[in-house]
Amino acid sequence: MTFSLFKSNPGSRRSVIPGFGITLGLTITWLSLIVLIPLAGLFLKSATLSFDQIVAILTSPRTLSALRVSFGISLGAAAINAVFGVIVAWILVRYDFPFKRVADAFVDIPFALPTAVAGIALTSLYAPNGWIGSLLEPLGIKVAFTPLGILVALVFIGLPFVVRTVQPVIEDMDKELEEAATALGATRRQIIWRVILPVIFPSIATGFALAFARAVGEYGSVIFIAGNLPLVSEIAPLLIVIRLNEFAYAQATTIAAAMLVISFVLLFIINLLQRWSARYAR
Amino acid sequence: MSIEVKNVSRVYGSFAALNNVSLSVKKGELIALLGPSGSGKTTLLRIIAGLDWPDAGDISLNGKSVIGEGASERGVGFVFQHYALFKHLSVFENVAFGLRVRPRATRPSNDEIKDRVMRLLKLVQIDWLADRSVTQLSGGQRQRVALARALAIEPEVLMLDEPFGALDAKVRLELRRWMRRLHEEMGMTTIFVTHDQEEAMELADRVVVMGQGKIEQIGTPQQIYGHPINPFVYEFLGQVNRLPCTVAGGVATIPGVAVEPSFRVRQFDGPGVAYIRPHDLEATPGKDDGVVRVLAPSGPTIKFEVELKNGNGSVEVQMNTGRFEALKIAPGMSVGLIAHTFKVFDPSQVDGEANGTTSSAAHA
Ligand SMILES: Nc1ncnc2c1ncn2[C@@H]1O[C@H](COP(=O)(O)OP(=O)(O)OP(=O)(O)O)[C@@H](O)[C@H]1O
Ligand SMILES: [Mg+2]
């Protein structure tokens, strides 16, 4: 999620790190083969439609709703993960408790589990007759087969991204910084806001971006728990698959291209935010 | 602010980093904690500042026990060995930190903060760096930022952990002088840690020599250097020759070395170990106590080794260059040795063999 193309400054100034030309060449070739060319194909395919047709597809209520569900809930899930992921990472680094290593290993499970399995497991937990669902039912909270269910699934699959990006940064953080702040009279809360968070913020932003990107692209676990009601709980990737099954390839690629553009813009903004927050630390 | 450390112990696992340490510091004093690596200097400093807690004992500031208070309440300025600057903040904001975190009632206005921070940055001579990121500073500049940051909260006690440890010799000397002046101007109580005996001697009103979690001796630089109370302190404060000797009725005899006739050893009788500083030894041609081996001229004085004929190893002699040249001493020459003053310790207090030179721990 770091747009490393913008990072180094080549050219006139000589650098201690040699091989800028060859590494840049390799990077661009590789990116082209793996990412850019398939994406270009996507845009070419949608370009077989007229402009009016494209607008019609993108502004249809079903498409708009699917995009809103996908991006809205993905952002929400990434935000939740940003908060709880940081707390989990903090606890894993700073405290000692029994079975800490086991807890640490558990964080990776959403990485490893086939997403369909995760979807089925979550659905059976949160279904009205499931362990958790049956507890929430009397409170009038429905999770499975609603947008809330999508949120639960996306939080689940996104958690490790935040934990694993923030954890090493907390590990590397110098305890003396907190001590220095204490000696200067700062309270615990001030230390969190003024010393700890600024240091780990760039990594939180990276974790957020990763979790968000993963959530936008997530398909397997969501379709089981979402209920997939058009206009309510249908995600954009599902709509694309439906269009593909109808052999409406151009329609499918148009929606996909729209997702791509929106994702790129959002990730770019997150990246800017991250660089801005790390402006002094370099 | 006066500081009273009473019977403080600190144990890590089964290892006693501090063992029943007591120390009292008067208001306005400049104290050096001097000791070899691992002797517990940092631990003691942190406990006084409230960044660590003793397992036993008490700390009082201005006569009041502060053992229940944390560092933020004690209001002690602390300069860390590795500076611990906030990398996400500019130089200015680093220094302003202690003012910005004050409760609203006592927090100065933005203009006052600006004023005060700029004044401090001028004081430490880096006001032109105010807007820089601290990652773009040299070691000496970082040191100054750390100092200004600690001074910003107007502490009554300032503690510095090896403030000049990571700097080159010239900057060290400059900052050292400058810190002495600052201390005199601001009049606060200052404790600094060092393992450089020269630094401690030059700066401090009183020096606290620490070894292995204990305080070995407390005194003015003259007392410490002139009258070290035990072999540890003696050796730590500079190079010393250790030679076996016998004392009878105040008169010492050292095999292979003549003793100044008028010199008397007090409060000692029987076999002992003589501790002789190189500059208290003199070589004279025409006798045959030893042979001159290696010469190391260094400005106004010259150091050389003399290998003793009686097999007691070799000793280091330091003479002033003028006298040395007048006597025409050269490598390979046989010389006599005469000791002007020295101190005798009981052999049971001394570890290792009582032969030849030991270099001071500070240079080890
Ligand atoms: N957190 C800790 N856990 C275990 N042992 C510790 C801890 N902190 C310090 N020690 C031990 O306590 C002893 C004294 O440490 P301290 O840092 O006070 O030494 P020092 O005199 O400051 O040494 P230096 O000159 O190398 O900084 C050392 O042997 C060190 O290993
Ligand atoms: Mg130390």
XYZ file of C-alpha atoms and ligand atoms in Angstrom:
678
model
C 0.000 0.000 0.000
C 2.959 2.323 -0.093
C 3.295 3.924 -3.446
C 6.987 3.465 -3.509
C 7.258 4.894 -6.989
C 6.926 8.367 -5.510
C 9.391 7.829 -2.751
C 12.979 7.982 -3.890
C 14.437 10.960 -5.617
C 16.610 9.851 -8.493
C 18.593 12.010 -10.831
C 21.310 14.486 -10.212
C 22.165 13.711 -6.604
C 24.312 10.651 -6.092
C 23.060 8.113 -3.668
C 24.876 5.619 -1.488
C 22.447 2.932 -2.588
C 23.467 1.835 -6.079
C 21.374 0.282 -8.775
C 18.510 2.744 -8.887
C 18.089 2.369 -12.643
C 17.968 -1.389 -12.716
C 15.660 -1.725 -9.705
C 13.267 0.867 -11.098
C 13.235 -0.966 -14.417
C 12.530 -4.283 -12.736
C 9.809 -2.781 -10.579
C 8.014 -1.255 -13.547
C 8.285 -4.395 -15.676
C 7.017 -6.563 -12.869
C 4.185 -4.212 -11.954
C 3.174 -4.053 -15.617
C 3.056 -7.797 -16.058
C 1.280 -8.561 -12.825
C -0.947 -5.550 -12.292
C -1.093 -2.923 -14.989
C -1.692 -5.031 -18.106
C -4.599 -7.058 -16.638
C -6.092 -3.812 -15.357
C -5.741 -2.183 -18.755
C -7.618 -5.162 -20.180
C -10.386 -4.433 -17.726
C -10.744 -0.849 -18.892
C -10.527 -1.885 -22.568
C -13.344 -4.337 -22.080
C -15.613 -1.735 -20.518
C -14.671 0.637 -23.309
C -16.710 -1.505 -25.706
C -19.724 0.226 -24.184
C -20.783 3.763 -25.036
C -20.416 6.518 -22.484
C -24.174 6.678 -21.913
C -24.340 2.968 -21.325
C -21.535 3.171 -18.788
C -23.285 5.973 -16.944
C -26.516 4.030 -16.964
C -24.828 0.962 -15.468
C -23.049 2.917 -12.797
C -26.049 4.990 -11.740
C -28.504 2.139 -11.605
C -29.858 1.795 -8.065
C -28.568 -1.754 -7.743
C -24.997 -0.821 -8.695
C -24.988 2.252 -6.502
C -26.301 0.281 -3.560
C -23.736 -2.487 -4.082
C -20.874 0.019 -4.239
C -22.185 1.828 -1.178
C -22.474 -1.430 0.771
C -19.029 -2.586 -0.293
C -17.127 0.605 0.386
C -19.139 1.841 3.325
C -18.961 -1.377 5.274
C -15.328 -1.978 4.305
C -14.350 1.421 5.648
C -16.357 0.777 8.811
C -14.755 -2.631 9.309
C -11.275 -1.215 8.716
C -11.977 1.555 11.227
C -13.130 -0.948 13.856
C -10.056 -3.040 13.167
C -7.822 0.000 13.452
C -9.081 0.555 16.995
C -9.230 -3.006 18.260
C -6.233 -4.181 16.272
C -4.088 -1.564 17.992
C -5.402 -2.639 21.384
C -4.695 -6.298 20.609
C -1.202 -5.470 19.358
C -0.547 -3.356 22.441
C -1.591 -6.120 24.800
C 0.415 -8.737 22.921
C 3.567 -6.608 23.137
C 3.336 -4.925 26.508
C 1.751 -7.498 28.815
C 2.670 -10.973 29.896
C -0.136 -13.420 30.467
C -0.607 -17.185 30.276
C -0.954 -18.578 26.761
C 0.275 -15.333 25.261
C 1.980 -17.186 22.418
C -1.221 -19.081 21.672
C -3.214 -15.847 21.596
C -0.572 -14.399 19.308
C -0.907 -17.347 16.933
C -4.716 -17.010 16.916
C -4.436 -13.572 15.351
C -3.267 -15.138 12.107
C -6.216 -17.495 11.755
C -8.259 -15.170 9.531
C -5.224 -15.131 7.201
C -5.081 -18.880 6.954
C -8.711 -19.949 7.026
C -10.350 -20.436 3.600
C -12.775 -17.553 3.444
C -15.768 -19.764 2.711
C -15.094 -21.691 5.903
C -14.942 -18.421 7.829
C -18.226 -17.370 6.254
C -19.979 -20.596 7.167
C -18.600 -20.564 10.716
C -19.620 -16.955 11.310
C -23.053 -17.552 9.806
C -23.753 -20.491 12.053
C -22.580 -18.475 15.088
C -24.645 -15.405 14.287
C -27.724 -17.067 12.780
C -30.841 -16.521 14.927
C -30.378 -20.035 16.340
C -26.560 -19.840 16.636
C -24.585 -19.387 19.852
C -24.203 -15.645 19.578
C -27.216 -14.985 17.365
C -29.572 -16.553 19.894
C -28.264 -14.186 22.565
C -28.693 -11.124 20.358
C -32.119 -12.136 19.045
C -34.040 -11.139 22.218
C -32.350 -7.711 22.079
C -33.735 -7.231 18.595
C -30.322 -7.338 16.964
C -30.077 -9.344 13.785
C -26.611 -10.027 12.466
C -26.707 -12.858 9.952
C -28.304 -12.026 6.590
C -28.093 -8.249 7.189
C -25.446 -5.581 6.445
C -24.362 -6.027 10.059
C -23.373 -9.568 9.165
C -21.172 -8.232 6.367
C -19.502 -5.952 8.884
C -18.822 -8.877 11.230
C -17.266 -10.917 8.427
C -15.106 -8.031 7.223
C -13.903 -7.231 10.733
C -12.965 -10.875 11.125
C -10.896 -11.121 7.969
C -9.260 -7.716 8.421
C -8.042 -7.963 12.015
C -4.613 -9.538 11.396
C -3.631 -6.803 8.970
C -3.749 -4.086 11.600
C -2.299 -6.224 14.384
C 0.609 -7.433 12.296
C 1.556 -4.015 10.965
C 1.283 -2.210 14.316
C 2.825 -4.892 16.527
C 6.451 -4.565 15.360
C 6.282 -0.782 15.646
C 5.129 -1.013 19.263
C 7.867 -3.566 19.904
C 10.478 -1.164 18.561
C 9.151 1.819 20.462
C 11.640 3.131 22.958
C 10.278 2.873 26.511
C 12.429 5.865 27.396
C 10.139 8.084 25.334
C 7.289 7.341 27.703
C 9.567 7.841 30.681
C 10.772 11.144 29.314
C 7.173 12.276 28.902
C 6.341 11.171 32.450
C 9.296 13.074 33.844
C 8.058 16.153 31.982
C 4.787 15.864 33.854
C 2.547 14.204 31.278
C -0.332 12.042 32.454
C -0.861 8.539 31.130
C -3.585 9.760 28.791
C -1.426 12.580 27.459
C 1.360 10.116 26.827
C -0.977 7.939 24.774
C -2.196 10.850 22.675
C 0.972 12.880 22.378
C 3.724 10.286 22.366
C 2.506 6.792 21.564
C -0.180 7.395 18.942
C 1.906 9.778 16.817
C 4.664 7.192 16.708
C 2.428 4.295 15.713
C -0.033 6.263 13.568
C 1.729 5.629 10.251
C 1.589 1.898 10.916
C -2.063 2.124 11.910
C -2.761 3.880 8.614
C -0.955 1.132 6.722
C -2.856 -1.556 8.614
C -6.104 0.303 7.976
C -5.354 0.497 4.265
C -4.512 -3.198 4.086
C -7.602 -4.238 6.026
C -9.732 -1.955 3.888
C -8.308 -3.254 0.617
C -8.819 -6.818 1.749
C -12.386 -6.075 2.821
C -13.310 -4.438 -0.486
C -12.101 -7.475 -2.389
C -13.577 -10.023 0.034
C -16.099 -12.387 -1.486
C -16.066 -15.865 0.025
C -16.931 -15.171 3.642
C -19.396 -12.358 2.921
C -21.739 -14.128 0.568
C -22.576 -16.727 3.213
C -23.480 -14.306 5.965
C -24.831 -11.363 3.937
C -28.130 -12.758 2.732
C -27.310 -10.992 -0.549
C -30.533 -9.017 -0.866
C -30.217 -6.631 -3.836
C -30.345 -2.990 -2.688
C -29.757 -4.049 0.931
C -26.941 -6.487 1.523
C -25.521 -7.205 -1.882
C -21.828 -6.422 -2.234
C -20.248 -5.176 -5.458
C -18.026 -8.250 -6.030
C -21.157 -10.417 -5.893
C -22.925 -8.172 -8.377
C -19.936 -8.559 -10.699
C -20.124 -12.354 -10.423
C -23.867 -12.254 -11.110
C -23.269 -10.166 -14.248
C -20.555 -12.581 -15.336
C -22.935 -15.492 -14.933
C -25.354 -13.618 -17.196
C -22.506 -13.289 -19.746
C -22.790 -9.475 -19.438
C -19.014 -9.124 -19.444
C -18.881 -5.432 -20.306
C -21.278 -4.619 -17.472
C -19.219 -6.660 -15.045
C -15.971 -5.001 -16.035
C -17.545 -1.560 -15.817
C -18.507 -2.133 -12.195
C -15.094 -3.637 -11.555
C -13.378 -0.620 -13.090
C -15.462 1.682 -10.916
C -14.418 -0.281 -7.821
C -10.836 -0.020 -8.903
C -10.925 3.729 -9.345
C -12.664 4.307 -6.026
C -10.254 1.985 -4.221
C -7.283 3.688 -5.756
C -8.481 7.144 -4.744
C -9.217 6.030 -1.165
C -5.905 4.219 -0.783
C -4.100 7.201 -2.189
C -5.731 9.464 0.387
C -4.787 7.063 3.189
C -1.251 6.999 1.884
C -1.051 10.794 1.869
C -2.373 10.861 5.411
C 0.256 8.369 6.452
C 3.076 10.363 4.901
C 1.794 13.559 6.465
C 1.664 11.928 9.900
C 5.245 10.690 9.536
C 6.571 13.993 8.227
C 8.957 14.685 11.105
C 10.075 11.152 11.733
C 12.420 11.000 8.777
C 15.940 21.144 46.424
C 17.718 18.873 48.874
C 17.756 15.150 48.215
C 17.949 12.415 50.805
C 18.472 8.803 49.767
C 18.100 6.453 52.720
C 19.188 2.804 52.682
C 17.928 2.209 49.177
C 18.168 -1.267 47.672
C 17.091 -2.436 44.264
C 17.153 -6.081 43.270
C 16.692 -7.479 39.772
C 15.872 -11.147 40.154
C 18.612 -12.247 42.517
C 21.056 -9.522 41.465
C 21.395 -6.484 43.721
C 21.832 -3.479 41.444
C 21.797 -1.225 44.522
C 22.682 -2.459 47.965
C 21.754 -0.258 50.904
C 22.754 3.039 49.343
C 22.505 6.283 51.329
C 23.307 9.733 50.039
C 22.335 13.243 50.944
C 22.612 16.152 48.565
C 22.308 19.774 49.623
C 20.305 22.339 47.722
C 22.252 23.788 44.815
C 25.000 21.183 44.834
C 26.515 19.717 41.704
C 27.081 16.013 42.267
C 28.817 13.485 40.052
C 27.966 9.798 40.250
C 31.147 8.099 39.164
C 31.614 4.379 38.734
C 32.404 1.592 36.321
C 29.805 0.181 33.958
C 27.102 -1.799 35.729
C 27.775 -0.252 39.138
C 24.179 0.995 39.457
C 24.548 4.681 38.551
C 21.609 4.779 36.171
C 19.512 2.722 38.552
C 20.121 5.177 41.402
C 19.364 8.170 39.186
C 16.130 6.627 37.946
C 15.012 5.808 41.467
C 15.598 9.384 42.616
C 13.673 10.694 39.606
C 10.762 8.320 40.222
C 11.189 6.297 37.046
C 11.946 3.186 39.080
C 11.155 2.102 42.620
C 13.455 0.752 45.304
C 12.749 -2.606 46.929
C 13.735 -1.098 50.256
C 14.595 2.347 51.555
C 13.255 5.851 51.151
C 13.720 8.939 48.985
C 13.003 12.443 50.302
C 12.990 15.686 48.379
C 13.136 18.849 50.478
C 12.735 16.714 53.572
C 9.502 15.125 52.421
C 9.285 11.452 51.471
C 8.272 11.071 47.830
C 8.332 7.308 47.682
C 4.600 7.250 46.877
C 4.917 9.743 44.022
C 5.634 9.048 40.382
C 8.048 10.921 38.176
C 5.383 13.298 36.895
C 4.705 14.567 40.424
C 8.323 14.852 41.522
C 9.050 17.485 38.904
C 12.595 16.376 38.303
C 14.346 17.315 35.068
C 15.830 14.195 33.511
C 18.223 14.007 30.584
C 18.486 10.495 29.224
C 21.694 8.834 28.172
C 20.381 8.464 24.631
C 18.383 11.703 24.765
C 14.955 10.065 24.169
C 13.737 12.956 22.026
C 10.286 12.818 20.450
C 11.034 12.124 16.825
C 7.585 13.093 15.614
C 7.980 16.613 16.971
C 10.143 19.523 15.907
C 12.920 20.865 18.109
C 10.596 23.610 19.303
C 7.779 21.217 20.180
C 10.152 18.886 21.985
C 11.149 21.690 24.303
C 7.553 22.901 24.635
C 6.273 19.441 25.563
C 6.535 19.826 29.330
C 4.617 23.116 29.182
C 1.892 21.885 26.852
C 1.004 18.916 29.042
C 0.347 21.041 32.114
C -3.198 21.158 33.442
C -5.089 24.086 31.970
C -4.927 26.124 35.181
C -1.134 26.288 35.199
C -0.465 26.016 31.489
C 1.135 29.141 30.020
C -0.525 30.773 27.014
C 0.752 29.970 23.543
C 2.679 33.250 23.415
C 4.306 32.607 26.756
C 5.241 29.097 25.672
C 6.779 30.493 22.502
C 8.728 33.048 24.505
C 9.983 30.580 27.009
C 10.973 27.928 24.514
C 12.854 30.422 22.381
C 14.630 31.749 25.440
C 15.717 28.239 26.386
C 16.825 27.442 22.855
C 18.933 30.607 22.917
C 20.375 29.560 26.234
C 21.513 26.254 24.777
C 22.590 28.089 21.603
C 20.375 26.310 19.098
C 17.547 28.810 18.576
C 18.254 28.728 14.847
C 17.255 25.050 14.795
C 13.791 25.544 16.300
C 11.831 24.289 13.290
C 14.066 21.361 12.437
C 13.103 17.770 12.938
C 15.209 16.283 15.733
C 16.306 13.514 13.392
C 18.289 16.108 11.424
C 20.475 17.130 14.356
C 23.995 16.187 15.317
C 24.678 14.401 18.597
C 25.749 17.594 20.383
C 22.668 19.431 19.152
C 20.394 16.617 20.313
C 22.054 16.780 23.694
C 21.207 20.471 23.888
C 17.594 19.867 22.903
C 17.308 17.212 25.605
C 18.740 19.649 28.124
C 16.454 22.499 27.072
C 13.467 20.172 27.229
C 14.325 19.150 30.782
C 14.908 22.770 31.819
C 11.594 23.938 30.367
C 9.617 22.656 33.336
C 11.879 24.688 35.641
C 12.893 21.709 37.734
C 14.486 22.174 41.116
C 16.596 19.105 40.462
C 18.281 18.277 37.205
C 19.547 14.776 36.521
C 21.734 13.862 33.610
C 22.664 10.313 32.680
C 26.089 10.376 31.027
C 25.297 13.672 29.366
C 28.471 13.788 27.322
C 29.003 10.084 26.784
C 28.324 9.978 23.064
C 30.153 13.147 22.069
C 33.643 13.740 20.755
C 36.370 15.061 23.045
C 36.192 18.696 21.947
C 32.413 19.057 22.144
C 32.521 17.246 25.465
C 34.911 19.745 26.950
C 32.917 22.683 25.637
C 29.570 21.379 26.899
C 31.126 20.490 30.235
C 32.318 24.023 30.932
C 29.089 25.395 29.690
C 27.076 23.097 31.954
C 29.056 24.221 34.982
C 28.232 27.837 34.134
C 24.580 26.986 33.589
C 24.426 25.240 36.930
C 25.861 28.286 38.659
C 23.450 30.649 36.906
C 20.307 28.632 37.536
C 21.252 27.430 40.993
C 19.393 24.151 40.871
C 20.552 20.910 42.421
C 22.234 18.824 39.755
C 23.242 15.167 39.688
C 25.037 13.746 36.709
C 26.298 10.293 35.921
C 29.644 9.673 34.332
C 32.271 7.003 34.144
C 34.929 9.519 33.198
C 36.860 10.478 36.335
C 38.289 13.605 34.724
C 34.802 14.883 33.977
C 33.671 14.200 37.530
C 36.742 15.902 39.010
C 36.452 18.986 36.859
C 32.728 19.605 37.207
C 31.422 18.403 40.508
C 31.265 19.964 43.969
C 31.213 16.460 45.357
C 31.874 13.120 43.749
C 30.100 9.907 44.654
C 32.191 6.892 43.673
C 30.119 3.763 43.123
C 31.203 0.168 42.718
C 28.995 -2.911 42.405
C 25.781 -1.404 43.759
C 27.470 0.293 46.714
C 28.777 3.765 47.387
C 32.519 3.452 47.971
C 33.310 7.043 48.853
C 31.701 10.469 48.851
C 33.760 13.637 48.924
C 35.082 16.685 47.143
C 37.280 15.978 44.125
C 40.366 16.836 46.224
C 39.354 14.457 49.012
C 38.575 11.677 46.576
C 41.759 12.056 44.602
C 44.054 12.846 47.509
C 42.658 10.450 50.054
C 40.956 7.494 48.437
C 39.659 5.352 51.265
C 40.113 1.998 49.594
C 41.968 0.321 46.737
C 38.869 0.370 44.526
C 38.576 4.142 44.612
C 42.337 4.531 44.289
C 42.426 2.423 41.156
C 39.330 3.912 39.660
C 40.672 7.432 39.824
C 43.698 6.913 37.652
C 46.668 4.758 36.909
C 48.461 3.324 39.887
C 51.471 1.084 40.622
C 50.894 -1.649 43.170
C 53.960 -2.992 44.939
C 54.375 -5.214 47.993
C 55.862 -3.444 51.001
C 56.348 -3.682 54.767
C 55.645 -0.949 57.244
C 57.315 -0.757 60.633
C 56.727 2.213 62.920
C 55.461 4.369 60.042
C 58.486 3.694 57.866
C 57.749 1.767 54.696
C 60.185 -0.396 52.797
C 59.410 -1.285 49.207
C 61.737 -3.851 47.616
C 63.282 -2.293 44.530
C 62.089 1.244 45.202
C 63.583 3.793 47.560
C 61.212 5.755 49.766
C 61.497 9.471 50.436
C 63.142 9.503 53.912
C 60.684 11.964 55.475
C 57.571 10.063 54.303
C 55.573 8.319 57.039
C 52.708 5.834 56.639
C 49.943 6.460 59.116
C 47.764 3.870 60.828
C 49.403 0.857 59.279
C 51.846 -1.769 60.427
C 53.147 -5.001 58.915
C 53.070 -6.314 55.346
C 50.920 -4.338 52.907
C 50.497 -3.176 49.323
C 51.794 0.259 48.365
C 49.672 2.220 45.880
C 51.898 4.693 44.080
C 50.681 7.082 41.392
C 53.054 7.322 38.381
C 53.660 11.028 39.037
C 54.707 10.281 42.631
C 57.570 8.111 41.366
C 60.835 9.523 40.146
C 63.649 7.902 38.214
C 67.269 8.858 38.893
C 70.271 7.777 36.840
C 73.309 6.192 38.479
C 71.466 3.499 40.409
C 70.289 0.075 39.375
C 66.696 -0.588 40.523
C 65.349 -1.212 37.009
C 65.688 -0.669 33.278
C 63.785 1.927 31.249
C 61.666 0.207 28.617
C 58.985 2.197 26.780
C 58.626 5.953 26.449
C 55.387 7.810 25.823
C 55.888 11.565 25.682
C 52.714 13.603 26.090
C 53.273 17.340 26.150
C 54.630 18.755 29.404
C 55.067 15.366 31.039
C 56.536 12.093 29.892
C 55.475 8.600 30.883
C 57.716 5.588 30.772
C 57.941 2.057 32.037
C 60.696 0.793 34.256
C 61.185 -2.954 34.533
C 62.198 -3.821 38.078
C 65.341 -5.873 38.549
C 63.880 -7.806 41.489
C 61.245 -9.470 39.282
C 58.273 -7.544 40.685
C 57.107 -6.611 37.179
C 57.355 -3.120 35.805
C 56.144 0.233 37.083
C 54.930 3.310 35.302
C 56.696 6.604 35.994
C 55.483 10.058 35.020
C 57.921 12.963 35.129
C 57.891 16.436 33.813
C 59.647 16.648 30.506
C 62.171 19.317 31.475
C 63.514 17.318 34.414
C 63.485 14.146 32.345
C 65.624 15.750 29.660
C 68.017 17.233 32.206
C 68.643 13.744 33.598
C 69.218 12.378 30.067
C 67.154 9.245 30.644
C 66.868 6.951 27.601
C 65.420 3.504 26.846
C 67.681 0.671 27.975
C 69.248 2.751 30.728
C 69.484 1.504 34.320
C 67.851 3.847 36.821
C 67.035 4.105 40.469
C 63.462 4.731 41.657
C 62.235 6.899 44.498
C 58.643 7.138 45.736
C 57.576 10.485 47.204
C 54.125 9.725 48.554
C 51.845 6.716 48.371
C 49.192 4.864 50.281
C 49.378 1.415 51.843
C 46.425 -0.956 51.959
C 45.989 -4.293 53.643
C 46.682 -7.163 51.186
C 43.282 -8.712 52.043
C 41.549 -5.610 50.617
C 43.388 -5.926 47.343
C 42.306 -8.238 44.607
C 44.805 -9.596 42.132
C 48.548 -9.652 42.487
C 50.331 -6.747 44.088
C 52.740 -6.453 41.224
C 53.340 -3.649 38.782
C 50.907 -1.278 37.125
C 47.160 -1.445 36.887
C 45.333 0.810 34.579
C 42.359 2.662 35.957
C 38.927 1.198 35.364
C 37.908 4.403 33.657
C 40.216 3.680 30.789
C 39.433 -0.006 30.620
N 15.663 -3.814 34.067
C 16.710 -4.529 34.515
N 16.613 -5.863 34.660
C 17.657 -6.588 35.116
N 18.843 -6.085 35.452
C 19.018 -4.762 35.330
C 17.968 -3.916 34.842
N 18.419 -2.650 34.828
C 19.694 -2.706 35.265
N 20.057 -3.969 35.570
C 21.358 -4.409 36.097
O 21.699 -3.600 37.179
C 23.067 -3.279 37.158
C 23.271 -1.791 37.253
O 22.765 -1.197 36.091
P 22.888 0.340 35.773
O 22.202 0.578 34.477
O 22.420 1.105 36.947
O 24.464 0.496 35.600
P 25.301 1.812 35.270
O 26.164 2.069 36.437
O 24.387 2.899 34.820
O 26.194 1.304 34.058
P 26.616 2.077 32.706
O 27.773 2.940 33.063
O 27.040 0.946 31.810
O 25.423 2.804 32.196
C 23.631 -3.879 35.872
O 24.356 -5.025 36.196
C 22.433 -4.220 35.054
O 22.642 -5.390 34.317
Mg 23.960 3.825 32.886
